[in-house]
Short mmCIF file of C-alpha atoms in Angstrom, two decimals:
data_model
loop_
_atom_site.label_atom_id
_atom_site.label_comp_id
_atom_site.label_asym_id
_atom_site.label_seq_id
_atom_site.Cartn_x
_atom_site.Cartn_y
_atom_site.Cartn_z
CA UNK N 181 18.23 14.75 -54.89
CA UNK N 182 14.52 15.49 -55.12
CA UNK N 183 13.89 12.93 -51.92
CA UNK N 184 16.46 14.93 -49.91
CA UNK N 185 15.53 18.00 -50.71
CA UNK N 186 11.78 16.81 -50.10
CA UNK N 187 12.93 15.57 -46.85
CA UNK N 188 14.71 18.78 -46.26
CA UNK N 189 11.78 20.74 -46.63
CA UNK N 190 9.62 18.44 -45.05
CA UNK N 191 12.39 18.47 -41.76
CA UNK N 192 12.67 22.40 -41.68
CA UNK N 193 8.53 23.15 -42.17
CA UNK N 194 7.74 20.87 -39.25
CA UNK N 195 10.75 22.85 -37.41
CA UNK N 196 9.55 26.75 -38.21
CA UNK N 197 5.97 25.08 -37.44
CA UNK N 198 7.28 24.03 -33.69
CA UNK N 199 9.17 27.32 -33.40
CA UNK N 200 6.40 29.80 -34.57
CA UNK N 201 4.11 27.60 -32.54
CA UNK N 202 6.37 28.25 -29.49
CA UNK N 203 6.58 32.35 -30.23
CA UNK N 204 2.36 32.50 -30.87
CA UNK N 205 1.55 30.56 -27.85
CA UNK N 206 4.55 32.74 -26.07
CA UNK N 207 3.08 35.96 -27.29
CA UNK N 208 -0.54 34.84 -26.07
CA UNK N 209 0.23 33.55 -22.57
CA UNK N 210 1.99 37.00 -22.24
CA UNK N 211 -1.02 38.67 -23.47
CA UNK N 212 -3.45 36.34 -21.10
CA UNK N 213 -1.18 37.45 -18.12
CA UNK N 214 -1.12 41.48 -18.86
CA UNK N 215 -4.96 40.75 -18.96
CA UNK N 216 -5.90 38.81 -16.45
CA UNK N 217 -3.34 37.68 -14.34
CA UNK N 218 -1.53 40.39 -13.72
CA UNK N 219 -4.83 42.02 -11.80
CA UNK N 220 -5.26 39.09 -9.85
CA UNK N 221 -1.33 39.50 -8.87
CA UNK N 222 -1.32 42.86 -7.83
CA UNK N 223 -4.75 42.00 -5.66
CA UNK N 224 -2.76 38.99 -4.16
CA UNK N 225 0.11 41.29 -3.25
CA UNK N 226 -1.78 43.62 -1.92
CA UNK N 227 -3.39 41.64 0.10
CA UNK N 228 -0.19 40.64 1.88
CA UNK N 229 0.97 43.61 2.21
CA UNK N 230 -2.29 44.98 3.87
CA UNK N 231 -1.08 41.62 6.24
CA UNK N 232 2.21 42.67 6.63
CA UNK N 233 1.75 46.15 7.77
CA UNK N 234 -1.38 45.20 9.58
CA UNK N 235 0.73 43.15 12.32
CA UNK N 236 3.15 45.55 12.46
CA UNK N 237 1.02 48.05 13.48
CA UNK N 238 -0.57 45.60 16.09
CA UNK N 239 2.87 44.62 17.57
CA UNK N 240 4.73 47.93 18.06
CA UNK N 241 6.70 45.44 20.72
CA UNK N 242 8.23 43.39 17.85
CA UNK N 243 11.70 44.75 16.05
CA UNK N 244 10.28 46.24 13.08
CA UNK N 245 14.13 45.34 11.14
CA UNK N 246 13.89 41.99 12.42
CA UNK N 247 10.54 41.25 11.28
CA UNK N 248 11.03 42.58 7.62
CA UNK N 249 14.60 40.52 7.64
CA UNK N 250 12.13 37.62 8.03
CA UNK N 251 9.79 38.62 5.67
CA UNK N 252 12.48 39.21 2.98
CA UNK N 253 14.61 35.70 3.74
CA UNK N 254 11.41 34.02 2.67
CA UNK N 255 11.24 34.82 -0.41
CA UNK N 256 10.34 38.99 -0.77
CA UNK N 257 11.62 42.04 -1.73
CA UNK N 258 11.22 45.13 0.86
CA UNK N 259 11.87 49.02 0.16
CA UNK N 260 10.69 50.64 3.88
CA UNK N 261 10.58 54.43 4.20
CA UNK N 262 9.76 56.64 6.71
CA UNK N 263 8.22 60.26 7.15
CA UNK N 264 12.30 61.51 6.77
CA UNK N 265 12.26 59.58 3.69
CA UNK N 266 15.58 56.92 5.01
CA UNK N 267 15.26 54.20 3.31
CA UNK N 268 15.91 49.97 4.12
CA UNK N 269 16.03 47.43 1.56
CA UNK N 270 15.25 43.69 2.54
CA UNK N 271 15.30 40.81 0.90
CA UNK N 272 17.52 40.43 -2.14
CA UNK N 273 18.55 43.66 -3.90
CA UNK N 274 16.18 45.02 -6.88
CA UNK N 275 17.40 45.20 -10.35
CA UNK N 276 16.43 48.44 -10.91
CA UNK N 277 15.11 51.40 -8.23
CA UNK N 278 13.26 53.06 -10.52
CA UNK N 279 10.35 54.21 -8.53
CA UNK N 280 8.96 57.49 -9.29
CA UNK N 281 9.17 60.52 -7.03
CA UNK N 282 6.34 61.37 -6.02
CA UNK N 283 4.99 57.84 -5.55
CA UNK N 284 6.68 57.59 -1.81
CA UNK N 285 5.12 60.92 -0.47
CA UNK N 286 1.70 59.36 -1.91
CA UNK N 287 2.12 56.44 0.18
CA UNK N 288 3.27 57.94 3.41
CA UNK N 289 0.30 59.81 3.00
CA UNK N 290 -2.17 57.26 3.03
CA UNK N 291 -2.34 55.75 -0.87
CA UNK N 292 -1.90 52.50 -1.63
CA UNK N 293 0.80 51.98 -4.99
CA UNK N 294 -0.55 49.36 -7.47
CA UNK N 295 3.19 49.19 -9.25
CA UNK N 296 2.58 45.82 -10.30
CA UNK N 297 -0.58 46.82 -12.27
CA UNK N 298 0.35 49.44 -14.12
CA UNK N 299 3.89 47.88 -14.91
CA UNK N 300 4.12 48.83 -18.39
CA UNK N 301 2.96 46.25 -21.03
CA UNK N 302 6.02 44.61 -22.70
CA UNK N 303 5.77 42.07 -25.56
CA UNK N 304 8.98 40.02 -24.33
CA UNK N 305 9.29 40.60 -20.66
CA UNK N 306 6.38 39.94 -18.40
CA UNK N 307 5.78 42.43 -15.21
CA UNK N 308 6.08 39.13 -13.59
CA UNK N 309 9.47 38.13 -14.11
CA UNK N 310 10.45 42.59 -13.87
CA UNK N 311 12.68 43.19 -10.84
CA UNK N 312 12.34 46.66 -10.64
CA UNK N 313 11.20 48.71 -7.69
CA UNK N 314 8.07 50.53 -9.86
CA UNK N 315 7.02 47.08 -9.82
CA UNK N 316 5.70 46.61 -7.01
CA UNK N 317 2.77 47.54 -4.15
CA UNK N 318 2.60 49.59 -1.88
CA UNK N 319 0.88 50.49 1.05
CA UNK N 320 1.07 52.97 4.19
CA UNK N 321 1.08 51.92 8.00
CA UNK N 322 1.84 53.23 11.64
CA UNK N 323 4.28 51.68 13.47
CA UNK N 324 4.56 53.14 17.10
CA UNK N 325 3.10 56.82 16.26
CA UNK N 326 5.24 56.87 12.53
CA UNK N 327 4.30 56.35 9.34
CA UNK N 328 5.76 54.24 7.06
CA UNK N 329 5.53 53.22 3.53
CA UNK N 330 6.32 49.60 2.46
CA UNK N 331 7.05 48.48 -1.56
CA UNK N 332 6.86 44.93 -1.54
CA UNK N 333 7.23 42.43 -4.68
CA UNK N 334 7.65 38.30 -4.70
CA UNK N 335 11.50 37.25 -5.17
CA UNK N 336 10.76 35.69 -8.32
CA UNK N 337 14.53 34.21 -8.45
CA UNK N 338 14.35 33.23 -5.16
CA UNK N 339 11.67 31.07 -5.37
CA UNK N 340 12.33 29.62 -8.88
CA UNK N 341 15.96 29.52 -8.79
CA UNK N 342 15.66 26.07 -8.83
CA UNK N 343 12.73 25.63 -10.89
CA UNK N 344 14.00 28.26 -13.63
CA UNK N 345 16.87 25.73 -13.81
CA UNK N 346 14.64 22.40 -13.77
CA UNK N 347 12.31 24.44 -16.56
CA UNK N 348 15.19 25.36 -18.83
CA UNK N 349 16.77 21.96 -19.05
CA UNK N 350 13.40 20.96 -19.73
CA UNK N 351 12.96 23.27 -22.74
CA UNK N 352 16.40 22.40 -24.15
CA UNK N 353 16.04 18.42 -23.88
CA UNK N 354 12.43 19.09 -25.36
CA UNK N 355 13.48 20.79 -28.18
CA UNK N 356 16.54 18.65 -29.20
CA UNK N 357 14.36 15.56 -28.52
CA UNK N 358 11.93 17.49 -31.33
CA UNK N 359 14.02 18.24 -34.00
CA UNK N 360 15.65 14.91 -33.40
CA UNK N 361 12.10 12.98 -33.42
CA UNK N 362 10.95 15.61 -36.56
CA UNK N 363 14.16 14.41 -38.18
CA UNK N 364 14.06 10.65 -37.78
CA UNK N 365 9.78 10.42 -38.62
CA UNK N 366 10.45 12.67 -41.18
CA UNK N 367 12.81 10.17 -42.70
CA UNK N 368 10.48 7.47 -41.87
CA UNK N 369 7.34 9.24 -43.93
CA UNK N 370 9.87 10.01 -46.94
CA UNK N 371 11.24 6.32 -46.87
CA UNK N 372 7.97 5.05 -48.64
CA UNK N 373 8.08 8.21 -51.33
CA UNK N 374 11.49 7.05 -51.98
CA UNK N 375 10.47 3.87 -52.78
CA UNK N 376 7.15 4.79 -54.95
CA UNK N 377 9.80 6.92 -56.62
CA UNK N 378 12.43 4.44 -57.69
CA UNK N 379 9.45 2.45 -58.48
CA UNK N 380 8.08 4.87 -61.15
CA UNK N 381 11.60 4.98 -62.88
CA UNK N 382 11.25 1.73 -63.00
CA UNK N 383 7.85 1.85 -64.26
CA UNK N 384 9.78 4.32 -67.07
CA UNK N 385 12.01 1.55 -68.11
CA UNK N 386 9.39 -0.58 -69.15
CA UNK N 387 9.62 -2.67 -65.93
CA UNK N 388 6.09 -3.57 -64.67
CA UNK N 389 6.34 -6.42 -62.47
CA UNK N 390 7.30 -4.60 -59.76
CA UNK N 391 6.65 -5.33 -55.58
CA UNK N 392 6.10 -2.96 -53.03
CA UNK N 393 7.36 -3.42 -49.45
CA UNK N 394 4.95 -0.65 -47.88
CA UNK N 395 3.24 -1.84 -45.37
CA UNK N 396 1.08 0.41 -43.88
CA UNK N 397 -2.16 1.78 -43.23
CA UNK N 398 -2.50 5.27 -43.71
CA UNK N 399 -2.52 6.97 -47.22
CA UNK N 400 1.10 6.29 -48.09
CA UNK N 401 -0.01 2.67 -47.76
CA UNK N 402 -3.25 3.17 -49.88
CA UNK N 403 -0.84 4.92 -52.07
CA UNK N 404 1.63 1.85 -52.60
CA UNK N 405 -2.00 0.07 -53.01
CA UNK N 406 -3.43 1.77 -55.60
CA UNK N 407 0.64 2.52 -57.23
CA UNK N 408 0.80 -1.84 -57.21
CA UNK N 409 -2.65 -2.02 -58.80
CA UNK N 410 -1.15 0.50 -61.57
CA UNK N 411 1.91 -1.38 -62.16
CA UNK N 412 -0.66 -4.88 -62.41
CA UNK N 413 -2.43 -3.35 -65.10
CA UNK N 414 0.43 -1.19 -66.97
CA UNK N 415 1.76 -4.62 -67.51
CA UNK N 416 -1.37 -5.81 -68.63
CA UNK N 417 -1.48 -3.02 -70.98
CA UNK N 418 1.69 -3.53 -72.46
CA UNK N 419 0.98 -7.58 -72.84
CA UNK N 420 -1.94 -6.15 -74.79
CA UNK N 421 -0.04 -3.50 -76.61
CA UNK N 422 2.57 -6.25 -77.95
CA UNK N 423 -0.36 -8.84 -78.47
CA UNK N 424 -2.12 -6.23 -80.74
CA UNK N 425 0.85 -5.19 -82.77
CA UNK N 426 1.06 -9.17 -83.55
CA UNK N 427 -2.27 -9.54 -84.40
CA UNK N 428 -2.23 -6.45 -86.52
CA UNK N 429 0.70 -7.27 -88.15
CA UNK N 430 -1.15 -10.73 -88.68
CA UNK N 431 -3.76 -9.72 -90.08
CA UNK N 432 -2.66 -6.82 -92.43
CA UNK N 433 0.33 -9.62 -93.48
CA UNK N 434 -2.27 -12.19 -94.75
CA UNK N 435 -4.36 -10.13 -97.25
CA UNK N 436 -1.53 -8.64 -98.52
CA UNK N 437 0.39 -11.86 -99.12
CA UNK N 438 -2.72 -13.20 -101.11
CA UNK N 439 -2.63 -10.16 -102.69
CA UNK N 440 1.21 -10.22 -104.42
CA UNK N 441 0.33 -13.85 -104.70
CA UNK N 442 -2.97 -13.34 -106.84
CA UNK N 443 -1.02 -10.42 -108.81
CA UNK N 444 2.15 -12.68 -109.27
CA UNK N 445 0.16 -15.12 -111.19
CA UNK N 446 -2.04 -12.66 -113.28
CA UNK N 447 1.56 -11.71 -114.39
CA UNK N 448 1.33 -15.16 -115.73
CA UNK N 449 0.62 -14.98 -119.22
CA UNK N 450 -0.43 -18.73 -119.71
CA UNK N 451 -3.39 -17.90 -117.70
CA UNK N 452 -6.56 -17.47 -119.14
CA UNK N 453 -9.14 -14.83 -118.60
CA UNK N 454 -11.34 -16.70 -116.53
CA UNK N 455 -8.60 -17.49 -114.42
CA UNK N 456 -7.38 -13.89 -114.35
CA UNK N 457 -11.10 -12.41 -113.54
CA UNK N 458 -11.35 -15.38 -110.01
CA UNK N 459 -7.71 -14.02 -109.12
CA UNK N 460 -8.40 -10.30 -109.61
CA UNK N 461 -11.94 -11.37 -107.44
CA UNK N 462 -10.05 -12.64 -104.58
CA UNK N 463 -7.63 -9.45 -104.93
CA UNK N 464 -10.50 -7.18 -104.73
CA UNK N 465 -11.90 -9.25 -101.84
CA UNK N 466 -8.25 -8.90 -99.84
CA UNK N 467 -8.09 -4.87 -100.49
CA UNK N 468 -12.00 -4.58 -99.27
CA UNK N 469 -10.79 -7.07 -96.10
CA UNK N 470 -8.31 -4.40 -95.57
CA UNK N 471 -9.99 -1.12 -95.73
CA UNK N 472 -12.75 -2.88 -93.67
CA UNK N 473 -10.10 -3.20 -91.32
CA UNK N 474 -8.85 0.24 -91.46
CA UNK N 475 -12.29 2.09 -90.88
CA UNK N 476 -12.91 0.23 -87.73
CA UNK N 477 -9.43 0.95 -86.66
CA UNK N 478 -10.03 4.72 -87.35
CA UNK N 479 -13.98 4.30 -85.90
CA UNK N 480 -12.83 2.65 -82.81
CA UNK N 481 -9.95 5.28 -82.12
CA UNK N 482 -12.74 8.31 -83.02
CA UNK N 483 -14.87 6.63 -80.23
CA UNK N 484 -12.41 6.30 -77.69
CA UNK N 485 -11.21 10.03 -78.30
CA UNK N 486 -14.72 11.55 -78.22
CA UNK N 487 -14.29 14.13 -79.39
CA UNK N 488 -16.68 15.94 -82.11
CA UNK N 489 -18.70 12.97 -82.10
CA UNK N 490 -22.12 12.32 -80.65
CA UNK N 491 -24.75 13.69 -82.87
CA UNK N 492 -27.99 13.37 -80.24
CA UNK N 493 -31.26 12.08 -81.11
CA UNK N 494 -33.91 10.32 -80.32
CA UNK N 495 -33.31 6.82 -81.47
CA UNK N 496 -35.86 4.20 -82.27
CA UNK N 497 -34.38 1.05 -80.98
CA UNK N 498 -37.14 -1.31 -82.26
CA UNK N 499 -37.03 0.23 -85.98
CA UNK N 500 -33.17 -0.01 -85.69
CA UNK N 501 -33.26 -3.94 -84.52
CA UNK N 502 -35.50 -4.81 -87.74
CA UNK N 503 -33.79 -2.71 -90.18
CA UNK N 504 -30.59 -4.81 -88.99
CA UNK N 505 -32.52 -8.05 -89.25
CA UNK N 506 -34.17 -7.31 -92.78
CA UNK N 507 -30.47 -6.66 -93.96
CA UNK N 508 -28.88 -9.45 -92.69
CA UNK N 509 -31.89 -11.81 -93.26
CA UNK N 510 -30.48 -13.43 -96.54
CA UNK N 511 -27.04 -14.90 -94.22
CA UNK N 512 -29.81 -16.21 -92.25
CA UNK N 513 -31.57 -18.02 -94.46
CA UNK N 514 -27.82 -18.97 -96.16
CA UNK N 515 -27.20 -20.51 -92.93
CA UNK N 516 -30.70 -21.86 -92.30
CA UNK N 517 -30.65 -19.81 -89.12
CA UNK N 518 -34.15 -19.39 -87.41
CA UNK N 519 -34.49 -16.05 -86.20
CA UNK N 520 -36.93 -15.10 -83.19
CA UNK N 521 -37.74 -11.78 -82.06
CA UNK N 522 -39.85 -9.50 -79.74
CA UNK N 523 -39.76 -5.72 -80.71
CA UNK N 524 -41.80 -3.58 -78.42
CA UNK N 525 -41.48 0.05 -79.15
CA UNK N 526 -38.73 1.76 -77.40
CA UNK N 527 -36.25 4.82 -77.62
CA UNK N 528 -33.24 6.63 -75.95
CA UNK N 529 -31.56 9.22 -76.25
CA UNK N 530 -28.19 8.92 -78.48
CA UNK N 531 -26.56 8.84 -81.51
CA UNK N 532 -28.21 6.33 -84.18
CA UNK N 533 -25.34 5.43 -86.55
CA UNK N 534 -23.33 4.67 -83.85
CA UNK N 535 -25.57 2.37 -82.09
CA UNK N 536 -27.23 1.06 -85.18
CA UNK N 537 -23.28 -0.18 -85.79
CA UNK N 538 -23.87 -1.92 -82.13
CA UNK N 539 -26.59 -4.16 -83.05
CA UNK N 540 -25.17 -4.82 -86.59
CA UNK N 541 -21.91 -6.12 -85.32
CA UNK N 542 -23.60 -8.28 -82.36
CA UNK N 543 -25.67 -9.77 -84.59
CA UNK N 544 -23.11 -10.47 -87.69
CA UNK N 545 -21.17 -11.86 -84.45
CA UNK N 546 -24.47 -14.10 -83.99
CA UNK N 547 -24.57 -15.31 -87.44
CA UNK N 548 -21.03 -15.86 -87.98
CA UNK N 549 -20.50 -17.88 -84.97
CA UNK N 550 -23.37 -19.90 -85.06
CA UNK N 551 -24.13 -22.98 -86.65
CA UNK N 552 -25.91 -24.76 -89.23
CA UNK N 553 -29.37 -24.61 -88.06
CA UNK N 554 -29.02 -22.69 -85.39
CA UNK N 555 -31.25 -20.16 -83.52
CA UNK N 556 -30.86 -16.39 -83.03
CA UNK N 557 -33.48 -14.58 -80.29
CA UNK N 558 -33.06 -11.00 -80.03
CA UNK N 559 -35.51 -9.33 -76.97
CA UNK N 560 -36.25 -5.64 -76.13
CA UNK N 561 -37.98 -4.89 -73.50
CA UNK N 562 -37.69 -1.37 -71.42
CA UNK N 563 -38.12 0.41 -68.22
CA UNK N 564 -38.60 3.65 -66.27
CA UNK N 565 -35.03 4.42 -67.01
CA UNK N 566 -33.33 2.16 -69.44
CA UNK N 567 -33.80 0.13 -72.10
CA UNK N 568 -32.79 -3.91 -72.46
CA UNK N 569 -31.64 -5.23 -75.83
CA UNK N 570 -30.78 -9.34 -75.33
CA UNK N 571 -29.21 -11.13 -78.13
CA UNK N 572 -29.04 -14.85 -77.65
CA UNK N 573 -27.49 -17.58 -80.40
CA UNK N 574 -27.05 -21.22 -80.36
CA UNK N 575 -23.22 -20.82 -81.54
CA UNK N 576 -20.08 -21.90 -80.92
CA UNK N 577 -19.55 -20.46 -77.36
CA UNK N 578 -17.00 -19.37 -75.38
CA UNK N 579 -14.58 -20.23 -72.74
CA UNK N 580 -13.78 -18.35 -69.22
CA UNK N 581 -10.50 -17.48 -70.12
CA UNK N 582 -11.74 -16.44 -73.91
CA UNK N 583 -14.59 -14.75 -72.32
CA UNK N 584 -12.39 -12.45 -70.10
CA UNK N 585 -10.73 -10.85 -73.50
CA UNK N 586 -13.68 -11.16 -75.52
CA UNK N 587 -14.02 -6.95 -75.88
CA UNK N 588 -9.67 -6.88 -76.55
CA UNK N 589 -8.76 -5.27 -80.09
CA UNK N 590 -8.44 -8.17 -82.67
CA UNK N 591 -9.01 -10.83 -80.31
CA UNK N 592 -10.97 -13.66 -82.06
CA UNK N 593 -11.68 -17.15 -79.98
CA UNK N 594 -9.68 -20.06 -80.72
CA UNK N 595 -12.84 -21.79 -82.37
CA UNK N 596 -13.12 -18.74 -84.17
CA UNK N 597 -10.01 -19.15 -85.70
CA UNK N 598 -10.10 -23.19 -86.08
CA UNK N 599 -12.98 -22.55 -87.78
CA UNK N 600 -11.63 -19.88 -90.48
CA UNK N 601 -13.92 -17.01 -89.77
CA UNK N 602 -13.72 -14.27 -91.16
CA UNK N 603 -13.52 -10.73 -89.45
CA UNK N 604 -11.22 -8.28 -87.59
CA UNK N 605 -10.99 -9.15 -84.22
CA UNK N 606 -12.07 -5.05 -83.99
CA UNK N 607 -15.98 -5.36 -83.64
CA UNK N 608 -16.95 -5.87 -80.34
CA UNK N 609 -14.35 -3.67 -79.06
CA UNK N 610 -16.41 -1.34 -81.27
CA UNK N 611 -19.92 -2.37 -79.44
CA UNK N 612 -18.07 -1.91 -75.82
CA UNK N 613 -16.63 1.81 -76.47
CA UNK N 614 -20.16 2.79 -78.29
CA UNK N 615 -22.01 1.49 -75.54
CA UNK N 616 -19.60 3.31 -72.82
CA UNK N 617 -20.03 6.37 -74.59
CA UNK N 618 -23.64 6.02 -74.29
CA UNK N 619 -22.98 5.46 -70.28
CA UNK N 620 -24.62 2.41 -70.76
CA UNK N 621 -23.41 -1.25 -69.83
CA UNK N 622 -22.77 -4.64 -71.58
CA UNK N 623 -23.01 -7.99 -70.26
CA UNK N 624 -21.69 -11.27 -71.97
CA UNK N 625 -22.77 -15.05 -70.86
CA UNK N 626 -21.66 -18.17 -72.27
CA UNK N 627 -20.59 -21.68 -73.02
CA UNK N 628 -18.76 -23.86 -74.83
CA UNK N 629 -20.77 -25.66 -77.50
CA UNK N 630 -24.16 -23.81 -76.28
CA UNK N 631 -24.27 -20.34 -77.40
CA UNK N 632 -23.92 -16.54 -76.45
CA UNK N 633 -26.11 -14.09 -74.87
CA UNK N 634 -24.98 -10.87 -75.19
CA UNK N 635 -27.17 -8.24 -72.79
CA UNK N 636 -27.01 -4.21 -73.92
CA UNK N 637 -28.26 -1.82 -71.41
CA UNK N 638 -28.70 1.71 -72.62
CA UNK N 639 -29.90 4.33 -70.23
CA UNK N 640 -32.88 6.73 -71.71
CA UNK N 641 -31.07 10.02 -70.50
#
C-alpha cells in the first residue's frame, strides 16, 4: 500500500507539474503577446491596409467589389463603408459586429482605427484569435471622388483551419503520450523503492544476507549500494552479537562453576582448615575475576555512550607511561621481562583516568602475552599536532585473521587461550573506544611468534 500510494503521488505531482506548467507558460505567452506582439500586429495590419486602399485609390478603373472579393478569398475579413454609411462585408462573416459608433464617422473622416491595439486585454482569449469587428484596423481612402472607410482583420480560421486541426491533435497525442510516459517511468523509479522496501522487512526478520538486483547509476543505485553495504555489516553485527553472548556466557559460566565447586567442598567437613582457607582463596579469586569483568563491561558501555564523561585536562603522557611502568614493574621482573623506554615530555589535551586505563591495559596486554625473557619497548615521541605513544613486545603474536577482530568484545587469540591466560577479552575494546573518544587513532602490527606493536596517536586539541 505505501508503494502505491507513493507511486500515486509520485504519478499525479509530475501530472499537476505538466498541467500548471502548461497554464503558467499559457498565461505568459498571452501576456508576451498583449505586450509586444500585439503592437507589432496592429503595425503589420496597418500597413496592408494603407496597401490596400492605396491601389484602390490609384486604379479607380478596377471593380472596387471585385477587388475586395479577392482580397477577402485570400484569407481577410472586409467591413467597407461609404459617406451614406451602406455597408459590404467580404471575406468570411465576423463573429461579432461590435464596432463602436462613432468609430466609422472617424474613419470616413480621415482617422486611422487601431481596433486591434486597443482590443481589450483578456487573460484566456488573445485579440489574436478575437473575431470581432472592434478588432480590427482601419483606415480612410478615395475611390473615384468618395470616401470610404475599410476595417480589415486576418481570417485567423481561414488560414489555420488546417493547422488548428494539425496543432490540436498534436496537443492531445502529447499529453496522453505524457501521462502515459509519467505513468510507466514513474513505475520504473518506484520499482527499486519497492525492492529496498521488501528488503528492509526482511532486514526486520533478522534476514541479513540479502542481494540487491538494482543496477543503476544514479542515487537509487548508490542507494541499493550503500542499503547492501548495511545489510553486509548488520550481519556482521549480529555474528558478533551471538559470538559475544557465547563468550559472555563463557566466561561468567567458568568462575561461577569453580565457585559452587570450591563452596561444595568447604561443605565438606573432612576438610581441614588449610584446605578450606586455598578453596575460599580461589573463591575470592573467581568473585574478583567477575566483578573485574563487570566494571569493564559497565566502563566500556559508559565510553561508547558518552555521555557525562570526559573530564578535560591537560595530561602528562610521559608521567602517565612511568607511573604505569613503576606499577607493573614487579610482573616484569616475575617474568624476567626487559623493559626499554624513551619518555620525552609530552601532553594533550584529555581526560587522564581514561587514558591512563589505555596504556595500563596495552601494556598488561604486553606482559601477559609475552614470553619468558622477552622484551617490552615503549616510545613517545610528539609533533606540531599530535602525540605518538609505540608499544612494542617480543610476544606471542598474532595472525591476519586474529588481527582483524583483535579490538571485538571478549575476543582473546587462539594462543591466548591455548596458553590459559587470564583476562576478559574486554580490554582493548576498552583502549579502541577511549582512544576514539579522544578523536585519536590506533594502529596494530604483528606476527606470529615475533611480537606486537601497538601505535596510539592522540591529537593535542
Amino acid at each position: 500500500m505505501i508503494m502505491k500510494s507513493l507511486y500515486s503521488k509520485f504519478a499525479f505531482i509530475t501530472i499537476m507539474i505538466m498541467v500548471v506548467s502548461g497554464i503558467i507558460s499559457f498565461l505568459l505567452s498571452n501576456a508576451y503577446y498583449q505586450i509586444k506582439l500585439k503592437q507589432q500586429n496592429d503595425e503589420k495590419i496597418t500597413n496592408f491596409a494603407y496597401e490596400i486602399a492605396d491601389f484602390a485609390s490609384k486604379h479607380p478603373l478596377i471593380s472596387l467589389e471585385d477587388y475586395f472579393n479577392h482580397i477577402g478569398a485570400i484569407g481577410y475579413q472586409i467591413l467597407l463603408l461609404n459617406n451614406d454609411k451602406d455597408e459590404q462585408f467580404f471575406g468570411s462573416a465576423f463573429r461579432e459586429k461590435n464596432l463602436p459608433n462613432d468609430i466609422p464617422s472617424q474613419v470616413l473622416e480621415g482617422k486611422v482605427y487601431h481596433g486591434i491595439r486597443i482590443f481589450p486585454h483578456k487573460t484566456f482569449v488573445t485579440g489574436f484569435f478575437a473575431n470581432e469587428l472592434k478588432n480590427s484596423v482601419g483606415v480612410p481612402f478615395e475611390y473615384k471622388g468618395k470616401k470610404y472607410a475599410m476595417f480589415i482583420r486576418p481570417d485567423i480560421k481561414l488560414m489555420f483551419n488546417e493547422m488548428h486541426i494539425l496543432f490540436g491533435w498534436l496537443l492531445i497525442i502529447s499529453i496522453v503520450l505524457s501521462v502515459i510516459l509519467v505513468l510507466v517511468s514513474t513505475k520504473f523509479l518506484i520499482k527499486p523503492i519497492r525492492k529496498l522496501n521488501d528488503a528492509t522487512k526482511e532486514i526486520a526478520e533478522g534476514n541479513f544476507s540479502i542481494k540487491l538486483d538494482i543496477d543503476r547509476s544514479d542515487e537509487l543505485g548508490n542507494l541499493a549500494v550503500s542499503f547492501t553495504r548495511m545489510s553486509q555489516k548488520l550481519a556482521k553485527v549480529d555474528a558478533l552479537r551471538k559470538e559475544l553472548i557465547t563468550n559472555i556466557s563463557h566466561d561468567i559460566q567458568s568462575p561461577l562453576t569453580n565457585i559452587k565447586g570450591y563452596l561444595n567442598l568447604m561443605e565438606n567437613s573432612d576438610k581441614s582448615e588449610r584446605e578450606k582457607q586455598q578453596y575460599l582463596e580461589v573463591v575470592q579469586s573467581e568473585v574478583n575475576r567477575l566483578s573485574s569483568m563487570t566494571k569493564q563491561l559497565l566502563l566500556l558501555s559508559t565510553i561508547e555512550s558518552k555521555t557525562d564523561l570526559m573530564d578535560v585536562s591537560t595530561v602528562d603522557i610521559s608521567g602517565q607511561l612511568k607511573a604505569v611502568i613503576h606499577q607493573y614493574e614487579w610482573s616484569t621482573l616475575d617474568k624476567g621481562i626487559m623493559m626499554s623506554y624513551s619518555l620525552p615530555d609530552a601532553t594533550v589535551k584529555g581526560d587522564p583516568a581514561l587514558l591512563y586505563s589505555v596504556w595500563e591495559n596495552l601494556l598488561t596486554n604486553a606482559i601477559k602475552y609475552n614470553r619468558e625473557n622477552g622484551t617490552i619497548e615503549i616510545e613517545l615521541t610528539e609533533t606540531d599536532g599530535e602525540v605518538v605513544v609505540v608499544i612494542i613486545d617480543s610476544g606471542v603474536g598474532l595472525s591476519l585473521k586474529e588481527l582483524e577482530r583483535i579490538f571485538d568484545r571478549f575476543y582473546r587469540a587462539d594462543a591466548s587461550r591455548a596458553r590459559s591466560v587470564e583476562g576478559t577479552g574486554l580490554g582493548l575494546s576498552i583502549v579502541k573506544s577511549i582512544v576514539d573518544l579522544h578523536h585519536g587513532k590506533i594502529d596494530i602490527e604483528s606476527k606470529e611468534g615475533k611480537g606486537t606493536t601497538f601505535t596510539v596517536f592522540l591529537p593535542k586539541l
